[in-house]
Tab-separated table of C-alpha atoms in Angstrom:
chain	number	residue	atom	x	y	z
A	166	MET	CA	49.227	151.493	-47.570
A	167	THR	CA	50.800	154.453	-45.743
A	168	VAL	CA	54.250	154.385	-44.185
A	169	ALA	CA	52.725	154.470	-40.697
A	170	THR	CA	50.559	151.420	-41.525
A	171	ARG	CA	53.537	149.505	-42.898
A	172	VAL	CA	55.488	150.246	-39.721
A	173	VAL	CA	52.766	148.655	-37.590
A	174	ALA	CA	52.106	145.746	-39.943
A	175	ASP	CA	55.649	144.670	-40.776
A	176	ARG	CA	57.781	145.476	-37.748
A	177	GLY	CA	57.760	142.040	-36.112
A	178	THR	CA	58.210	140.198	-39.390
A	179	VAL	CA	61.080	142.435	-40.462
A	180	LEU	CA	62.869	142.012	-37.125
A	181	ASP	CA	62.522	138.229	-37.367
A	182	GLU	CA	64.018	138.281	-40.857
A	183	ILE	CA	66.903	140.492	-39.714
A	184	ALA	CA	67.612	138.254	-36.730
A	185	ALA	CA	67.918	135.168	-38.928
A	186	GLU	CA	71.588	134.346	-39.557
A	187	SER	CA	72.790	137.573	-37.915
A	188	ALA	CA	75.513	135.644	-36.056
A	189	VAL	CA	76.620	134.043	-39.330
A	190	ARG	CA	76.789	137.421	-41.063
A	191	GLU	CA	78.831	138.881	-38.228
A	192	ARG	CA	81.348	136.048	-38.252
A	193	ALA	CA	81.696	136.182	-42.034
A	194	GLY	CA	82.076	139.974	-42.052
A	195	GLN	CA	79.088	140.235	-44.388
A	196	ASP	CA	77.478	143.619	-44.976
A	197	PRO	CA	73.854	143.777	-43.776
A	198	ALA	CA	72.788	145.504	-46.990
A	199	GLU	CA	69.719	143.294	-47.417
A	200	GLN	CA	68.678	143.947	-43.831
A	201	VAL	CA	68.924	147.707	-44.302
A	202	GLU	CA	66.778	147.369	-47.416
A	203	LEU	CA	64.175	145.434	-45.436
A	204	LEU	CA	63.905	148.328	-42.995
A	205	ARG	CA	63.680	150.813	-45.835
A	206	SER	CA	60.998	148.923	-47.746
A	207	ALA	CA	58.919	148.420	-44.582
A	208	GLY	CA	58.945	152.163	-43.914
A	209	LEU	CA	60.885	151.725	-40.679
A	210	THR	CA	63.559	154.214	-41.709
A	211	ALA	CA	60.734	156.779	-41.584
A	212	LEU	CA	59.612	155.604	-38.143
A	213	THR	CA	60.231	158.982	-36.483
A	214	LEU	CA	59.135	161.226	-39.337
A	215	ASP	CA	55.888	163.039	-38.524
A	216	THR	CA	52.730	161.432	-39.875
A	217	GLU	CA	51.761	164.584	-41.785
A	218	HIS	CA	54.781	164.023	-44.019
A	219	GLY	CA	54.279	160.277	-44.412
A	220	GLY	CA	56.201	158.904	-41.433
A	221	GLY	CA	55.440	156.749	-38.435
A	222	GLY	CA	55.275	159.671	-36.006
A	223	ALA	CA	57.359	157.926	-33.331
A	224	ASP	CA	58.828	160.047	-30.556
A	225	PRO	CA	62.172	159.362	-28.799
A	226	VAL	CA	60.900	156.748	-26.319
A	227	GLU	CA	59.304	154.674	-29.077
A	228	LEU	CA	62.430	155.075	-31.210
A	229	LEU	CA	64.677	153.809	-28.407
A	230	ASP	CA	62.323	150.903	-27.746
A	231	PHE	CA	62.534	149.990	-31.427
A	232	VAL	CA	66.329	150.332	-31.445
A	233	ILE	CA	66.567	147.897	-28.533
A	234	ASP	CA	64.477	145.357	-30.434
A	235	LEU	CA	66.444	145.917	-33.643
A	236	ALA	CA	69.768	145.572	-31.823
A	237	ARG	CA	68.507	142.350	-30.249
A	238	ALA	CA	67.990	141.095	-33.797
A	239	ASP	CA	71.224	142.558	-35.181
A	240	PRO	CA	73.238	145.360	-33.500
A	241	ILE	CA	75.211	145.963	-36.687
A	242	THR	CA	72.107	146.905	-38.659
A	243	ALA	CA	70.745	148.960	-35.770
A	244	HIS	CA	73.938	151.010	-35.428
A	245	ILE	CA	73.897	151.918	-39.129
A	246	LEU	CA	70.769	154.042	-38.616
A	247	ARG	CA	71.968	156.135	-35.652
A	248	ALA	CA	72.955	159.170	-37.734
A	249	HIS	CA	69.896	158.705	-39.932
A	250	PHE	CA	67.454	159.069	-37.048
A	251	TRP	CA	69.441	162.063	-35.809
A	252	PHE	CA	68.888	163.709	-39.188
A	253	VAL	CA	65.172	162.931	-39.107
A	254	GLU	CA	64.872	164.645	-35.720
A	255	GLN	CA	66.604	167.750	-37.071
A	256	ILE	CA	64.153	167.885	-39.968
A	257	ARG	CA	61.191	167.369	-37.677
A	258	ARG	CA	62.196	170.478	-35.705
A	259	LEU	CA	62.199	172.731	-38.758
A	260	PRO	CA	59.291	175.110	-39.322
A	261	ASP	CA	56.942	174.177	-42.120
A	262	GLY	CA	58.272	175.322	-45.449
A	263	PRO	CA	60.212	174.222	-48.540
A	264	VAL	CA	63.252	172.927	-46.620
A	265	ARG	CA	61.248	170.695	-44.324
A	266	GLN	CA	59.032	169.570	-47.189
A	267	ARG	CA	62.016	168.654	-49.336
A	268	TRP	CA	63.866	166.522	-46.816
A	269	SER	CA	60.726	165.005	-45.341
A	270	ALA	CA	59.775	163.773	-48.800
A	271	GLU	CA	63.175	162.132	-49.180
A	272	ILE	CA	62.886	160.431	-45.782
A	273	ALA	CA	59.350	159.244	-46.539
A	274	ALA	CA	60.615	157.839	-49.846
A	275	GLY	CA	63.090	155.678	-47.915
A	276	LYS	CA	66.274	157.662	-48.417
A	277	ILE	CA	68.912	157.046	-45.732
A	278	PHE	CA	71.198	159.707	-44.297
A	279	GLY	CA	74.718	159.065	-43.042
A	280	ASN	CA	77.166	161.042	-40.975
A	281	ALA	CA	80.525	162.701	-41.528
A	282	SER	CA	81.214	164.790	-38.446
A	283	SER	CA	84.232	163.331	-36.628
A	284	GLU	CA	87.827	163.789	-37.718
A	285	ARG	CA	91.073	162.133	-36.674
A	286	THR	CA	92.521	165.512	-35.667
A	287	GLY	CA	91.347	168.047	-33.109
A	288	THR	CA	89.565	167.352	-29.823
A	289	ALA	CA	86.708	164.856	-29.823
A	290	GLY	CA	83.353	166.524	-29.250
A	291	SER	CA	84.528	170.009	-30.183
A	292	PHE	CA	84.215	172.191	-33.273
A	293	GLU	CA	87.953	171.935	-33.971
A	294	LEU	CA	87.494	170.882	-37.586
A	295	SER	CA	89.894	170.869	-40.500
A	296	SER	CA	87.089	170.476	-43.045
A	297	ARG	CA	86.206	173.686	-44.860
A	298	LEU	CA	83.185	175.046	-46.717
A	299	THR	CA	84.442	177.766	-49.028
A	300	PRO	CA	82.245	180.227	-50.953
A	301	VAL	CA	82.844	179.929	-54.701
A	302	GLY	CA	80.746	181.871	-57.195
A	303	ASP	CA	77.059	181.281	-56.527
A	304	GLY	CA	77.715	178.253	-54.330
A	305	TRP	CA	80.218	176.541	-52.100
A	306	VAL	CA	82.985	173.938	-52.192
A	307	LEU	CA	83.418	171.369	-49.432
A	308	THR	CA	86.832	169.851	-48.654
A	309	GLY	CA	87.983	167.647	-45.805
A	310	GLU	CA	88.518	164.160	-44.430
A	311	LYS	CA	86.234	162.490	-41.903
A	312	PHE	CA	86.337	159.251	-39.949
A	313	TYR	CA	83.890	157.176	-37.854
A	314	SER	CA	81.290	157.827	-40.558
A	315	THR	CA	78.942	155.151	-39.248
A	316	GLY	CA	76.200	154.189	-41.673
A	317	THR	CA	77.447	156.314	-44.550
A	318	ALA	CA	78.422	153.354	-46.722
A	319	PHE	CA	74.733	152.351	-46.745
A	320	SER	CA	73.345	155.861	-47.175
A	321	ASP	CA	71.959	157.939	-50.009
A	322	TYR	CA	73.018	161.245	-48.453
A	323	VAL	CA	75.722	162.238	-46.005
A	324	ALA	CA	75.516	165.046	-43.455
A	325	ALA	CA	78.871	166.774	-42.926
A	326	GLN	CA	80.108	169.493	-40.607
A	327	ALA	CA	82.722	171.998	-41.770
A	328	ILE	CA	84.105	175.377	-40.793
A	329	ILE	CA	82.819	178.145	-43.065
A	330	ASP	CA	85.969	179.530	-44.624
A	331	ASP	CA	85.160	183.209	-44.126
A	332	GLY	CA	86.983	183.959	-40.867
A	333	THR	CA	83.879	183.926	-38.673
A	334	GLY	CA	84.496	180.509	-37.089
A	335	ARG	CA	80.950	179.453	-37.851
A	336	VAL	CA	80.197	175.799	-38.590
A	337	ALA	CA	77.924	174.646	-41.401
A	338	ARG	CA	76.014	171.396	-41.506
A	339	VAL	CA	75.552	170.388	-45.131
A	340	ILE	CA	73.717	167.527	-46.831
A	341	VAL	CA	75.064	166.090	-50.083
A	342	PRO	CA	74.410	162.877	-52.048
A	343	VAL	CA	77.059	160.220	-51.460
A	344	ASP	CA	77.383	159.714	-55.212
A	345	ARG	CA	78.235	163.359	-55.909
A	346	PRO	CA	81.597	163.891	-57.653
A	347	GLY	CA	84.333	164.383	-55.069
A	348	VAL	CA	82.658	162.314	-52.319
A	349	THR	CA	84.562	159.123	-51.461
A	350	VAL	CA	83.255	156.681	-48.850
A	351	VAL	CA	85.521	153.844	-47.693
A	352	ASP	CA	84.325	151.262	-45.164
A	353	ASP	CA	87.757	150.891	-43.535
A	354	TRP	CA	86.788	150.497	-39.868
A	355	ASP	CA	88.605	147.379	-38.590
A	356	GLY	CA	87.308	147.210	-35.019
A	357	ILE	CA	86.898	144.005	-33.044
A	358	GLY	CA	83.150	144.638	-32.969
A	359	GLN	CA	80.465	146.534	-34.886
A	360	HIS	CA	82.748	146.066	-37.870
A	361	ARG	CA	80.272	146.075	-40.769
A	362	THR	CA	78.383	149.223	-39.796
A	363	GLY	CA	79.520	151.228	-42.810
A	364	THR	CA	81.979	153.020	-40.561
A	365	GLY	CA	85.220	154.504	-41.800
A	366	SER	CA	86.548	157.308	-43.951
A	367	THR	CA	84.587	159.894	-45.908
A	368	THR	CA	86.609	162.286	-48.034
A	369	PHE	CA	85.323	165.451	-49.684
A	370	THR	CA	87.460	166.698	-52.569
A	371	ASP	CA	86.180	169.996	-53.979
A	372	VAL	CA	82.569	168.887	-53.589
A	373	ALA	CA	80.045	171.358	-54.977
A	374	VAL	CA	77.420	172.456	-52.424
A	375	SER	CA	74.425	174.691	-53.139
A	376	ASP	CA	72.805	177.095	-50.700
A	377	ASP	CA	69.782	174.859	-50.226
A	378	GLU	CA	72.047	171.993	-49.135
A	379	ILE	CA	73.203	173.912	-46.060
A	380	LEU	CA	70.870	172.626	-43.373
A	381	ALA	CA	72.134	174.807	-40.526
A	382	ILE	CA	74.854	177.270	-39.560
A	383	LEU	CA	76.135	177.188	-35.984
A	384	ASP	CA	78.125	179.793	-34.100
A	385	PRO	CA	80.177	177.996	-31.410
A	386	SER	CA	80.691	181.292	-29.568
A	387	SER	CA	76.974	182.019	-29.264
A	388	GLU	CA	75.327	181.867	-25.834
A	389	LEU	CA	71.881	181.333	-27.289
A	390	PRO	CA	70.261	178.023	-26.243
A	391	ILE	CA	70.113	175.294	-28.865
A	392	ALA	CA	68.356	171.966	-29.187
A	393	ASN	CA	70.953	169.530	-27.866
A	394	ASP	CA	70.799	166.214	-29.733
A	395	ALA	CA	73.774	164.733	-27.861
A	396	PRO	CA	71.660	163.019	-25.155
A	397	LEU	CA	69.614	161.179	-27.787
A	398	LEU	CA	72.717	160.205	-29.745
A	399	GLN	CA	74.428	158.946	-26.594
A	400	LEU	CA	71.379	157.074	-25.323
A	401	PHE	CA	71.006	155.448	-28.741
A	402	LEU	CA	74.290	153.662	-28.001
A	403	GLN	CA	72.957	152.386	-24.682
A	404	ALA	CA	69.884	151.128	-26.505
A	405	LEU	CA	72.205	149.167	-28.789
A	406	ILE	CA	73.954	147.616	-25.791
A	407	THR	CA	70.605	146.814	-24.194
A	408	GLY	CA	69.476	145.008	-27.306
A	409	ILE	CA	72.691	142.986	-27.280
A	410	LEU	CA	72.061	142.093	-23.632
A	411	PHE	CA	68.677	140.661	-24.581
A	412	SER	CA	70.401	138.620	-27.279
A	413	VAL	CA	72.897	137.408	-24.658
A	414	ALA	CA	69.988	136.343	-22.434
A	415	ASP	CA	68.368	134.542	-25.381
A	416	ASP	CA	71.562	132.638	-26.116
A	417	ALA	CA	72.196	131.853	-22.444
A	418	ALA	CA	68.754	130.279	-22.026
A	419	THR	CA	69.106	128.321	-25.276
A	420	LEU	CA	72.550	127.070	-24.308
A	421	LEU	CA	71.482	125.905	-20.875
A	422	ARG	CA	68.436	124.101	-22.210
A	423	SER	CA	70.636	122.270	-24.713
A	424	ARG	CA	73.331	121.109	-22.285
A	425	THR	CA	73.285	117.435	-21.345
A	426	ARG	CA	76.665	117.049	-19.607
A	427	SER	CA	77.912	118.574	-16.415
A	428	PHE	CA	80.632	117.887	-13.863
A	429	ALA	CA	80.695	115.148	-11.260
A	430	HIS	CA	80.882	117.771	-8.529
A	431	ALA	CA	78.069	119.990	-9.886
A	432	PRO	CA	75.131	120.810	-7.586
A	433	ASP	CA	72.761	118.991	-9.948
A	434	PRO	CA	73.521	116.375	-12.643
A	435	SER	CA	71.189	118.165	-15.072
A	436	PRO	CA	72.647	121.510	-16.230
A	437	ARG	CA	69.208	123.007	-16.819
A	438	HIS	CA	68.349	122.408	-13.148
A	439	ASP	CA	71.727	123.484	-11.755
A	440	PRO	CA	70.995	126.441	-9.422
A	441	ILE	CA	74.369	128.073	-10.133
A	442	LEU	CA	73.791	128.042	-13.886
A	443	LEU	CA	70.188	129.127	-13.484
A	444	ALA	CA	71.350	132.068	-11.380
A	445	THR	CA	73.777	133.054	-14.124
A	446	VAL	CA	70.993	133.133	-16.711
A	447	GLY	CA	68.737	135.019	-14.314
A	448	GLU	CA	71.385	137.669	-13.702
A	449	ILE	CA	71.872	138.196	-17.438
A	450	ASP	CA	68.119	138.490	-17.910
A	451	ALA	CA	67.900	140.999	-15.061
A	452	ALA	CA	70.712	143.091	-16.547
A	453	ALA	CA	68.871	143.269	-19.880
A	454	HIS	CA	65.495	144.233	-18.420
A	455	VAL	CA	66.874	146.808	-16.002
A	456	ALA	CA	68.941	148.324	-18.826
A	457	ARG	CA	65.810	148.617	-20.940
A	458	ALA	CA	63.918	150.306	-18.122
A	459	ALA	CA	66.812	152.732	-17.616
A	460	VAL	CA	67.079	153.598	-21.308
A	461	LEU	CA	63.357	154.227	-21.682
A	462	ALA	CA	63.196	156.282	-18.467
A	463	ALA	CA	66.015	158.510	-19.692
A	464	GLY	CA	64.300	158.564	-23.061
A	465	ALA	CA	61.295	160.192	-21.421
A	466	ASP	CA	63.519	163.084	-20.280
A	467	ILE	CA	64.875	163.422	-23.798
A	468	GLU	CA	61.371	163.318	-25.200
A	469	ALA	CA	60.231	166.167	-22.951
A	470	ALA	CA	63.052	168.399	-24.189
A	471	THR	CA	62.591	167.294	-27.788
A	472	LEU	CA	58.848	167.880	-27.960
A	473	ALA	CA	59.299	171.395	-26.587
A	474	ALA	CA	62.020	172.088	-29.158
A	475	ARG	CA	59.739	170.972	-31.975
A	476	ARG	CA	57.310	173.660	-30.822
A	477	GLY	CA	60.124	176.191	-31.033
A	478	GLU	CA	60.655	176.263	-27.255
A	479	ILE	CA	64.304	175.554	-26.453
A	480	ASP	CA	64.382	174.848	-22.715
A	481	PRO	CA	68.005	174.508	-21.479
A	482	GLU	CA	66.832	173.014	-18.193
A	483	LEU	CA	65.015	170.196	-19.972
A	484	PHE	CA	68.039	169.454	-22.157
A	485	ASP	CA	70.340	169.518	-19.103
A	486	ARG	CA	68.058	167.012	-17.385
A	487	ALA	CA	68.172	164.827	-20.490
A	488	ALA	CA	71.972	165.000	-20.618
A	489	VAL	CA	72.292	163.951	-16.965
A	490	ALA	CA	69.853	161.088	-17.468
A	491	ALA	CA	71.711	159.796	-20.531
A	492	ALA	CA	75.080	160.039	-18.732
A	493	ARG	CA	73.791	158.055	-15.759
A	494	VAL	CA	72.454	155.326	-18.023
A	495	LYS	CA	75.797	154.994	-19.765
A	496	VAL	CA	77.699	154.671	-16.489
A	497	HIS	CA	75.340	151.943	-15.282
A	498	VAL	CA	74.724	150.001	-18.486
A	499	ASP	CA	78.389	149.929	-19.534
A	500	ARG	CA	79.371	148.535	-16.128
A	501	VAL	CA	76.822	145.707	-16.098
A	502	ALA	CA	76.806	144.793	-19.780
A	503	LEU	CA	80.376	143.568	-20.189
A	504	PRO	CA	80.288	141.128	-17.223
A	505	ALA	CA	76.884	139.868	-18.402
A	506	ALA	CA	78.203	139.153	-21.902
A	507	SER	CA	81.196	137.343	-20.401
A	508	SER	CA	79.088	135.240	-18.020
A	509	LEU	CA	77.241	133.773	-21.013
A	510	PHE	CA	80.145	131.326	-21.319
A	511	GLU	CA	79.640	130.171	-17.748
A	512	ALA	CA	76.101	129.130	-18.651
A	513	GLY	CA	77.242	127.433	-21.857
A	514	GLY	CA	80.349	125.614	-20.698
A	515	ALA	CA	83.471	124.874	-22.695
A	516	SER	CA	81.641	124.102	-25.935
A	517	SER	CA	80.207	127.604	-25.996
A	518	ALA	CA	83.691	128.916	-26.784
A	519	SER	CA	83.542	127.275	-30.209
A	520	ARG	CA	84.211	129.788	-32.985
A	521	ALA	CA	81.325	128.254	-34.927
A	522	ARG	CA	78.921	129.569	-32.282
A	523	ASN	CA	80.417	133.079	-32.474
A	524	LEU	CA	79.130	133.938	-29.007
A	525	ASP	CA	82.089	136.212	-28.359
A	526	ARG	CA	80.474	138.700	-30.753
A	527	HIS	CA	78.256	139.956	-27.942
A	528	TRP	CA	81.181	140.979	-25.735
A	529	ARG	CA	83.128	142.388	-28.697
A	530	ASN	CA	80.181	144.458	-29.875
A	531	ILE	CA	79.426	145.799	-26.398
A	532	ARG	CA	83.067	146.603	-25.728
A	533	THR	CA	83.328	148.501	-29.011
A	534	ILE	CA	80.190	150.551	-28.359
A	535	THR	CA	81.305	151.480	-24.838
A	536	LEU	CA	84.496	152.943	-26.300
A	537	HIS	CA	82.544	155.566	-28.217
A	538	ASN	CA	83.313	157.810	-25.261
A	539	PRO	CA	84.958	156.941	-21.910
A	540	THR	CA	82.605	155.646	-19.244
A	541	SER	CA	84.936	156.953	-16.549
A	542	TYR	CA	84.695	160.506	-17.889
A	543	LYS	CA	80.910	160.295	-17.746
A	544	ALA	CA	81.045	159.080	-14.142
A	545	VAL	CA	83.414	161.914	-13.203
A	546	ALA	CA	81.086	164.470	-14.779
A	547	VAL	CA	78.054	163.141	-12.881
A	548	GLY	CA	80.029	163.040	-9.641
A	549	ASP	CA	81.278	166.591	-10.157
A	550	LEU	CA	77.706	167.720	-10.695
A	551	LEU	CA	76.478	166.094	-7.482
A	552	VAL	CA	79.401	167.032	-5.263
A	553	ASN	CA	80.457	170.418	-6.580
A	554	GLY	CA	77.442	171.618	-8.497
A	555	ASN	CA	79.402	171.897	-11.740
A	556	PRO	CA	77.272	171.356	-14.854
A	557	LEU	CA	78.033	168.617	-17.336
A	558	PRO	CA	80.497	169.552	-20.065
A	559	ARG	CA	78.919	171.134	-23.122
A	560	ASN	CA	80.173	169.259	-26.155
A	561	GLY	CA	79.123	166.582	-28.611
A	562	TYR	CA	79.330	163.824	-26.004
A	563	PHE	CA	76.909	165.323	-23.477
């Protein structure tokens, strides 16, 4: 059975298995290692790899649709694969040759790729990095400390960005195995939500790097157009939130159906027929479905830019359109998601606040994801574009 066939055959079953006990795992702080393995064994980690190299061939819209469904089942597991799918897209853009063949084979075999880009110092979204890649003999040595390395604790390889230590200011993106001597991965993220996503510190201590492990070299001062992956990475987060909203709607409907008591002054003695409570559930459901429509619509803009880039045609206008679309979705989805997750308790009543139910996880997870970058800054950037004609900022968050 090919990877593509497994993706079609096992997707629903795998998602059902991942959804089972996801609330229990989250409350217990249990790593979703088994759930990640389910995705790997079903070929779903190769969902976006081209079919010629053994993947599912999914393009950005299908990926985002899948992420929504996966996040509905378990947003922790879904978030782990964000950097992985970013890596797959980078490989899919490469021209045919040994480099693409090598990494495509690893992806098709189920290998997972993590991320080590962000640092605690410097300006977020910039190339102000303290990590260094230094030429030594016939190879290189990588040193540095990273944080927010989401997914890396569950990965086979880690992609890291570092300044090439030769005075040029260029930035290298390197791929090394997580078990290589000198690589230390610590899952020390202690956030209120998304707290078992393999996020935390990745340290590189004199890590040996060969030439063929340098995936790309970037020149921040160059004016040449590049394929901008930031819109996809940002919209991935909104897909996570959308999936959580669907889970909120699921729980709201279940809660209301199960309620038998209400208040003496309620509009209807039966909670499941109370128009106020029904409206609450309907509003949550509407928020989830509209968020999904928004994510997939913006995904179509990203897909247009991405497909052109895979053909070697970097169209800045298409990527700008994708960036604007992703920014608009964030501003909208972030604003509606948090109130929707909070209103779940209105549908459930006092008993829904029980820690055993762990329904607060939805709000905590959404709140944590929204903090990845400030919603207000995104709104300002969109407003500045519309009012003053100023383009969106050009950094890792747009």
